[in-house]
Coordinates of C-alpha atoms and ligand atoms in Angstrom, one line a residue:
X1 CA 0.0 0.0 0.0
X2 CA 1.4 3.5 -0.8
X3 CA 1.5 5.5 2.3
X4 CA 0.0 9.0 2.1
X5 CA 2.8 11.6 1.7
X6 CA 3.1 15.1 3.1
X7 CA 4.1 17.9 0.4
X8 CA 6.9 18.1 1.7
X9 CA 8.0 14.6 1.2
X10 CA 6.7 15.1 -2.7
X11 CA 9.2 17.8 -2.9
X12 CA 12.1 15.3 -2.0
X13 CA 10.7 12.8 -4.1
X14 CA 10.2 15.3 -7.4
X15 CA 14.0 16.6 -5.9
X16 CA 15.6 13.7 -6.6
X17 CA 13.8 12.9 -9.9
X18 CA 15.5 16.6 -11.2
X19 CA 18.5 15.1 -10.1
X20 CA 18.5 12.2 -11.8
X21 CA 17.3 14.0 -14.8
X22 CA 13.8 13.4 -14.8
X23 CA 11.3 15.9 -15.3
X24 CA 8.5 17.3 -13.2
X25 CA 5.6 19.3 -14.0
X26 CA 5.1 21.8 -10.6
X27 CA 2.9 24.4 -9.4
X28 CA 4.0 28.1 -9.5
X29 CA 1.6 30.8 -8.5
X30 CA 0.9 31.7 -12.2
X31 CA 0.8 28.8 -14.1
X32 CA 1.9 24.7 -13.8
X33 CA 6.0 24.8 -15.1
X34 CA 7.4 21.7 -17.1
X35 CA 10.8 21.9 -15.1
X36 CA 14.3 19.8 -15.2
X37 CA 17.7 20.5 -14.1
X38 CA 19.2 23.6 -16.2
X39 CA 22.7 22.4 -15.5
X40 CA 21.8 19.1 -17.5
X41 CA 21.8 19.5 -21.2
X42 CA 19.9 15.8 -21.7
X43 CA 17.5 16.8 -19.4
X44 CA 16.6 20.1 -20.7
X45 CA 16.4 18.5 -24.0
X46 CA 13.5 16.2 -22.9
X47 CA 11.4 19.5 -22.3
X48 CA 11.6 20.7 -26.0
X49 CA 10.4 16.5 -26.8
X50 CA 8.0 16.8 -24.4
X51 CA 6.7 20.0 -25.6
X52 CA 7.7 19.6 -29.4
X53 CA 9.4 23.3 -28.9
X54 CA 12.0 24.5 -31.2
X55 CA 14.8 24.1 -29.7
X56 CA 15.7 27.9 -30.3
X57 CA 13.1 29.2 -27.9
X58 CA 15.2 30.0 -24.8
X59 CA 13.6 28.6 -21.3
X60 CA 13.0 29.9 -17.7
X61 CA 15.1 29.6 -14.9
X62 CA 14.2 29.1 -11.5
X63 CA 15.8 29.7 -8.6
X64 CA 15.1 29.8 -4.8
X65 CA 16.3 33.0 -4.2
X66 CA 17.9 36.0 -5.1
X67 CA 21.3 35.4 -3.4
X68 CA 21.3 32.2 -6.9
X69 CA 20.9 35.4 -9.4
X70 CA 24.8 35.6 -9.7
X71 CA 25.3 32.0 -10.7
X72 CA 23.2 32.4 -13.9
X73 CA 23.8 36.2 -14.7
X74 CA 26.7 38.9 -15.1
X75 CA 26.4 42.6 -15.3
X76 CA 23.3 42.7 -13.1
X77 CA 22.3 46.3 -13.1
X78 CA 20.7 48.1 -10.1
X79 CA 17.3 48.1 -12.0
X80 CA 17.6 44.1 -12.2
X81 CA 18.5 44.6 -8.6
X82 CA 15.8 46.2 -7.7
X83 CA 13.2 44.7 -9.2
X84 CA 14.1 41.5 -8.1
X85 CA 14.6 42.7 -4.3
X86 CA 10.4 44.2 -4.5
X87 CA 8.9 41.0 -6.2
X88 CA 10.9 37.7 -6.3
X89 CA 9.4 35.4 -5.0
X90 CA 6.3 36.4 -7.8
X91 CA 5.5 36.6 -10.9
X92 CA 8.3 38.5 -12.5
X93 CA 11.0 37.2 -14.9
X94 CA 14.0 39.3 -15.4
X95 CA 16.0 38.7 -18.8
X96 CA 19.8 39.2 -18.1
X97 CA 23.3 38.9 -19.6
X98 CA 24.1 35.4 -19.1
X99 CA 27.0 33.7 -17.4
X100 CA 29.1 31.9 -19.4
X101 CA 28.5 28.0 -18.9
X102 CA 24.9 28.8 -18.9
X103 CA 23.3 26.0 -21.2
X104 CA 22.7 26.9 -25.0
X105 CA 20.0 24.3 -24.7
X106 CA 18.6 26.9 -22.1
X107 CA 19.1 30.2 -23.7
X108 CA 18.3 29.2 -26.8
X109 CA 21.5 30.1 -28.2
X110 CA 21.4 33.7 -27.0
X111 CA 23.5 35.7 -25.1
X112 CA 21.1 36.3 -22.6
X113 CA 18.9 34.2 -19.1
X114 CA 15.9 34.3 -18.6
X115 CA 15.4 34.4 -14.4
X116 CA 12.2 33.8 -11.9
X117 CA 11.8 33.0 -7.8
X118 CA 8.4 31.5 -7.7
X119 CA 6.4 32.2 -4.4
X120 CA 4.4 29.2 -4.8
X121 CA 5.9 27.0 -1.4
X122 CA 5.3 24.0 -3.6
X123 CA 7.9 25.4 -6.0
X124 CA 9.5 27.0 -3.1
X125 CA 10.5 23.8 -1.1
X126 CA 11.4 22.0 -4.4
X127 CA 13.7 24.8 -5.5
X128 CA 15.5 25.2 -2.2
X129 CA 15.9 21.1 -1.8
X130 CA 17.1 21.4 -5.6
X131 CA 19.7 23.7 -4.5
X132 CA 19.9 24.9 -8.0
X133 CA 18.3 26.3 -11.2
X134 CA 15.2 24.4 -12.7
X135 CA 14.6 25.1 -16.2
X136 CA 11.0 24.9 -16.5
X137 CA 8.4 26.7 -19.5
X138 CA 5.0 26.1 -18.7
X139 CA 3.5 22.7 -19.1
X140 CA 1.5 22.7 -22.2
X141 CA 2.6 21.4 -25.9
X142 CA 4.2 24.2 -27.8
X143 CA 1.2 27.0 -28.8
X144 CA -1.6 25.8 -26.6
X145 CA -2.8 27.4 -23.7
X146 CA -1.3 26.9 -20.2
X147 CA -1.7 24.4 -17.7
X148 CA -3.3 26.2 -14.3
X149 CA -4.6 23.0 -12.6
X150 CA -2.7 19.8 -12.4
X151 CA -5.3 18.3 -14.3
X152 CA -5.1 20.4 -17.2
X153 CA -1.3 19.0 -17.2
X154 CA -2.3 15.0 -16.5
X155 CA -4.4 15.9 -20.0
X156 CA -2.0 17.1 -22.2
X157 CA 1.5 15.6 -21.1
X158 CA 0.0 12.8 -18.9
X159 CA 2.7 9.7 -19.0
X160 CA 5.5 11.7 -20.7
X161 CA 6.2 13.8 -17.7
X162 CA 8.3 11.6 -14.8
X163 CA 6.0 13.1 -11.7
X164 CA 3.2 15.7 -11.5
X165 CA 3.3 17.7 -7.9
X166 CA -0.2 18.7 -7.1
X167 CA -0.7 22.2 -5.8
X168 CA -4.4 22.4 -6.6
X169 CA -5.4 25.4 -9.0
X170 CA -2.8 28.4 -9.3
X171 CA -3.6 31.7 -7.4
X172 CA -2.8 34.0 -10.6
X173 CA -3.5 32.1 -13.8
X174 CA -1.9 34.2 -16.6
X175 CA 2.3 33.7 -16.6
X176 CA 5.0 36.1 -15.4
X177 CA 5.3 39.7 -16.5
X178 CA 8.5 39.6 -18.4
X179 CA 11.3 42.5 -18.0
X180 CA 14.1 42.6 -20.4
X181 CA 17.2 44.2 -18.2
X182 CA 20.2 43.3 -20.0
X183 CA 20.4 46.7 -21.9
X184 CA 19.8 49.8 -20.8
X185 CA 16.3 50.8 -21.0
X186 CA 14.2 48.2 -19.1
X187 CA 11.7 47.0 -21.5
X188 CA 8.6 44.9 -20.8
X189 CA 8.1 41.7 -23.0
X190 CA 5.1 40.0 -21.4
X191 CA 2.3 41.7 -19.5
X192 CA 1.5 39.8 -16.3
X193 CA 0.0 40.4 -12.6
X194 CA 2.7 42.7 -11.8
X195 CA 1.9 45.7 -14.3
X196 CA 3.7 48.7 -15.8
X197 CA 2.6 50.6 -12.5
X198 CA 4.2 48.2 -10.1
X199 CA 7.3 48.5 -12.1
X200 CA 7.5 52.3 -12.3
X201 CA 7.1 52.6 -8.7
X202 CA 10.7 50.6 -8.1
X203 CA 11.8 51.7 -11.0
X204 CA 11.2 55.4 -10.7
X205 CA 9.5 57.7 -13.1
X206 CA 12.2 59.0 -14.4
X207 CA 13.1 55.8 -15.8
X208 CA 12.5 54.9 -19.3
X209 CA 10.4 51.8 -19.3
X210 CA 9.9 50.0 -23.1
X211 CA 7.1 47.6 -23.5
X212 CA 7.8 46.0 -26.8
X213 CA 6.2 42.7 -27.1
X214 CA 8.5 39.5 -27.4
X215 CA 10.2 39.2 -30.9
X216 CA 9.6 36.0 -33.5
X217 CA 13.4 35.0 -32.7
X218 CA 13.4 35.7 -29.1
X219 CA 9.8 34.0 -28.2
X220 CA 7.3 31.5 -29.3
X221 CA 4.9 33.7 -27.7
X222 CA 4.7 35.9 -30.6
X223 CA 3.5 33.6 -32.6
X224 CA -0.2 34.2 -34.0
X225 CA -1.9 31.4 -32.4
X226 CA 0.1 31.2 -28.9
X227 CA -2.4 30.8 -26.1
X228 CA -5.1 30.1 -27.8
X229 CA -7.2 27.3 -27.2
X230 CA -8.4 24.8 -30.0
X231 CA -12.0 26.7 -30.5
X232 CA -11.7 30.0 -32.3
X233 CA -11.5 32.8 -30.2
X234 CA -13.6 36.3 -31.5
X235 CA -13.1 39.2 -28.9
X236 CA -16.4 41.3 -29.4
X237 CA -17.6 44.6 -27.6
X238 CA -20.2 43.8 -24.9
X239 CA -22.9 45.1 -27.5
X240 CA -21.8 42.9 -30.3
X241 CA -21.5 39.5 -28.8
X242 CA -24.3 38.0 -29.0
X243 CA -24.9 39.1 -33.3
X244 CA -21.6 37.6 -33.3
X245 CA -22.4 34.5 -31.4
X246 CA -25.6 34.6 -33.8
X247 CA -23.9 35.0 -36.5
X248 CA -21.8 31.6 -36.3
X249 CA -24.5 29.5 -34.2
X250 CA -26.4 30.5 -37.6
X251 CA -23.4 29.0 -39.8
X252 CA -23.8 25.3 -38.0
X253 CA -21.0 25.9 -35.7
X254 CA -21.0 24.9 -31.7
X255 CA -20.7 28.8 -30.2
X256 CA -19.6 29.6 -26.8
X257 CA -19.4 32.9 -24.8
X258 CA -16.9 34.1 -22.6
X259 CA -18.3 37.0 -21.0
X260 CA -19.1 39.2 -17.2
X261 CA -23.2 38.5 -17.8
X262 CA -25.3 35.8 -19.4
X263 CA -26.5 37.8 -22.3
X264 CA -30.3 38.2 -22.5
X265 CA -32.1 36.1 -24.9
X266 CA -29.3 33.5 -25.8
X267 CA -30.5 30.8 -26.8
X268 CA -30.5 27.3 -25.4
X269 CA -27.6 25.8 -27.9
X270 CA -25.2 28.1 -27.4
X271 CA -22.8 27.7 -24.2
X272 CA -22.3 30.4 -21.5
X273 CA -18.9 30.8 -19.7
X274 CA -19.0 33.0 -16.7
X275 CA -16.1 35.0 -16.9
X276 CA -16.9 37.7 -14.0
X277 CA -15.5 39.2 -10.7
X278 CA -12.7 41.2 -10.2
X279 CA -9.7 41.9 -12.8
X280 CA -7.8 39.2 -10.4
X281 CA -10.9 36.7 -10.6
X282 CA -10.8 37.3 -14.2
X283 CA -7.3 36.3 -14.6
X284 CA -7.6 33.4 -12.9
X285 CA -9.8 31.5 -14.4
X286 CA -9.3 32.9 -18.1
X287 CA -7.1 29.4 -18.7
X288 CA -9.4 27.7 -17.1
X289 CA -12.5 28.6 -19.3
X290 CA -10.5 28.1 -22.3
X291 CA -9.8 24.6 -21.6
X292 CA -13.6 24.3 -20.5
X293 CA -14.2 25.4 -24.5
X294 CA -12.5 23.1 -25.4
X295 CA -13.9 20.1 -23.5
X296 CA -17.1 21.1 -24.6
X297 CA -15.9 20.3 -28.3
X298 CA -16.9 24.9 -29.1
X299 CA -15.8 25.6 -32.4
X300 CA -15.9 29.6 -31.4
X301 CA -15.8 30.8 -28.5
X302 CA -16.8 34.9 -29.0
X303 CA -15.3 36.7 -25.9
X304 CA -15.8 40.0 -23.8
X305 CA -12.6 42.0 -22.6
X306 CA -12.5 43.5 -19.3
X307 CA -10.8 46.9 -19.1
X308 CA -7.3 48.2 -19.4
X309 CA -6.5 48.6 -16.4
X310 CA -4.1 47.1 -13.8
X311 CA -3.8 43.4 -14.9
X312 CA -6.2 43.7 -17.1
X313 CA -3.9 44.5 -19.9
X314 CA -2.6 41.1 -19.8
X315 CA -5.5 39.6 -19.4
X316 CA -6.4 41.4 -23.0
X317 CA -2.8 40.6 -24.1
X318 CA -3.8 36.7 -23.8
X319 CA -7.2 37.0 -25.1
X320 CA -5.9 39.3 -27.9
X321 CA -2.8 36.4 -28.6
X322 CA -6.0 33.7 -28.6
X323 CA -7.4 35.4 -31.2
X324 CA -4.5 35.8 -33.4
X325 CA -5.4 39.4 -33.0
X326 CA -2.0 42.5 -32.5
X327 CA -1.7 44.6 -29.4
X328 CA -2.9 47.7 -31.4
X329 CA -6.0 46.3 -33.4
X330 CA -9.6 48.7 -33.4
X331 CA -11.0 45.4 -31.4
X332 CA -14.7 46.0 -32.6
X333 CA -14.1 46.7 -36.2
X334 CA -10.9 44.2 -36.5
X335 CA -13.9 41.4 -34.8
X336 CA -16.5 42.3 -37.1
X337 CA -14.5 42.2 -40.2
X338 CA -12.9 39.2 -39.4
X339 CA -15.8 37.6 -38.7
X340 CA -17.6 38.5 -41.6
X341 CA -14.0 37.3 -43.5
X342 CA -13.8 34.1 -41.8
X343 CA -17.3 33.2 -42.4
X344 CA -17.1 33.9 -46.3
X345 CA -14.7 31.6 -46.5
X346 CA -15.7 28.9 -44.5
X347 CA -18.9 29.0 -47.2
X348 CA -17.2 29.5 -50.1
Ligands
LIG401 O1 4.8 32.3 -15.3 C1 5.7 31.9 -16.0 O2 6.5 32.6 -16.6 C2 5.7 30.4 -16.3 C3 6.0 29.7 -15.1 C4 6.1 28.2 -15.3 O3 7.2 30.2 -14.5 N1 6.6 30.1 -17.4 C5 6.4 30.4 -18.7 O4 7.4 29.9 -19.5 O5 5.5 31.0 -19.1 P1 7.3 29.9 -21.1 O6 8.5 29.2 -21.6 O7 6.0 29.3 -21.5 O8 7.3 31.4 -21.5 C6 8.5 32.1 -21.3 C7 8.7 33.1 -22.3 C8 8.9 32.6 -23.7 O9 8.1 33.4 -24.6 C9 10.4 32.7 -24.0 O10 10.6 32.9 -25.3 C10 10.7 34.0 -23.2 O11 10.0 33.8 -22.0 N2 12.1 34.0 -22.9 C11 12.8 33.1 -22.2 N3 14.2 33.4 -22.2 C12 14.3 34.5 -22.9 C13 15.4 35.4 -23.2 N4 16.6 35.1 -22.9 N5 15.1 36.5 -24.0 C14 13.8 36.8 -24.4 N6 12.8 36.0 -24.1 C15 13.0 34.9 -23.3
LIG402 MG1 4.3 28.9 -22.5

């Protein structure tokens, strides 16, 4: 009989599977990571398998704390300093110069690390048994849409992964904010929970802050259909999502919608997804409802924005990145037209 074990003692165990080489799929406050030993090329290289990643997309590592930041990076600047001193452990990467002896199968080839202390004290006590840097993306197949439960993990990599540490569903739900520190002007790659704001107020406003997103070369995040789940995602204004939904339920297709209220007058066959609550409540389960979509078999899943403000611009950042949509798109005319566009040729 297998006796019941106390996190703790699953933190050895997955531990000791790093340092064997094995890999382990772990809880971070953001999103489930797919993690194995950075210092082990072999191991690192089961990732990109596991995933089916190119091999030139460049990988997380993470540490236990800051005092580890050295062993990975050179030229640390006072900003990198900084930042990492107000919100490690959380939900920030930091992109520095890299040390040399730093894994190419790591960095992707490129001169510089990408760095994160997870809060989560599942991560937390695996990290600091580890004693040194896990490389770890997040646990989905290359394009689809994050793991934030460990079942949403078991589902996608199941067998293929060595050990699955169960943290129950993650706090934040969307991944890291990503800061790019290894030139001059600080420059903000990935929106996350920890916004422009938060990084201004360490940062100082005087400091020039860039937000650029993250290039083809540097990131598979840029491309058109990262995040996205398998049904088709249409961001439409409040006022327009129900003609939308409409407008494909009336084309034969299984419609969902992602939106604060149950629109008035939907009717029966197409699918509701509460997506309500705070900007934080919204974030959380934004993952969550895509994987729902897709469970229900929705072939579109027409979506309601919340705001831009706080984290809600990365909450619009992922839906926007679902929807193959760019940051700067008119979102009601760019929906409309492509809807119109998509449908033509789905009949013609
Ligand atoms: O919240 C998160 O960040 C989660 C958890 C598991 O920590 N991780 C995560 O990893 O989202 P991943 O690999 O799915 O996304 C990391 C992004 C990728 O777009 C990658 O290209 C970019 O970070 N990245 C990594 N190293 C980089 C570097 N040296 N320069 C530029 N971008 C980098
Ligand atoms: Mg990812």
């Amino acid at each position: 009989m297998r006796m019941p074990t106390t996190p703790r003692q699953e933190a050895e165990h997955a531990a000791e599977v790093l340092s064997k080489g094995g890999t382990v799929a772990f809880p971070t406050e953001t999103v489930y990571g797919l993690g194995a030993d950075a210092r082990n090329a072999e191991a690192v290289g089961r990732i990109f398998s596991i995933k089916k990643r190119p091999a030139d997309h460049p990988l997380i590592v993470h540490l236990a704390d800051m005092s580890q930041m050295e062993e990975w990076a050179q030229d640390i600047p006072m900003a990198a300093r900084l930042l990492a001193k107000a919100f490690w452990p959380g939900p920030l990467t930091l992109i520095l110069k890299r040390r040399s002896g730093v894994l190419d199968a790591v960095t992707g080839g490129h001169d510089t690390v990408a760095l994160r202390v997870p809060s989560h004290p599942l991560a937390q006590a695996l990290l600091s048994l580890f004693g040194d840097g896990v490389a770890a993306p997040s646990a989905n197949r290359y394009g689809s849409v994050s793991p934030t439960t460990p079942e949403h993990v078991r589902e996608e990599l199941g067998d293929e992964v060595d050990l699955i540490l169960d943290g129950g569903p993650c706090i934040l739900g969307i991944e890291s904010t990503i800061v790019d520190v290894s030139s001059p002007t600080p420059q903000i790659l990935r929106p996350g929970s920890i916004t422009e704001h938060d990084l201004r107020t360490i940062l100082g406003k005087d400091k020039d802050l860039a937000s650029s997103p993250l290039t083809p070369v540097s990131s598979p995040g840029n491309k058109p259909s990262h995040y996205a789940p398998r049904s088709r995602v249409i961001i439409a204004t409040p006022e327009d999502v129900l003609p939308q939904a409409m407008a494909w339920r009336d084309h034969g297709k299984r419609v969902g919608i992602l939106s604060p209220f149950r629109p008035p007058d939907m009717p029966e066959d197409v699918t509701w997804l509460s997506f309500s609550g705070s900007l934080q409540a919204q974030a959380k389960v934004l993952y969550q409802r895509f994987h729902e979509a897709d469970h229900l078999g929705l072939q579109v899943l027409v979506a309601v924005m919340p705001q831009d403000l706080g984290i809600g611009h990365a909450i619009r950042d992922r839906m926007q990145r679902a929807a193959g949509l760019g940051k700067n798109t008119d979102v009601k005319t760019r929906s409309l037209e492509s809807s119109k566009t998509a449908l033509t040729e789905e009949t013609s």
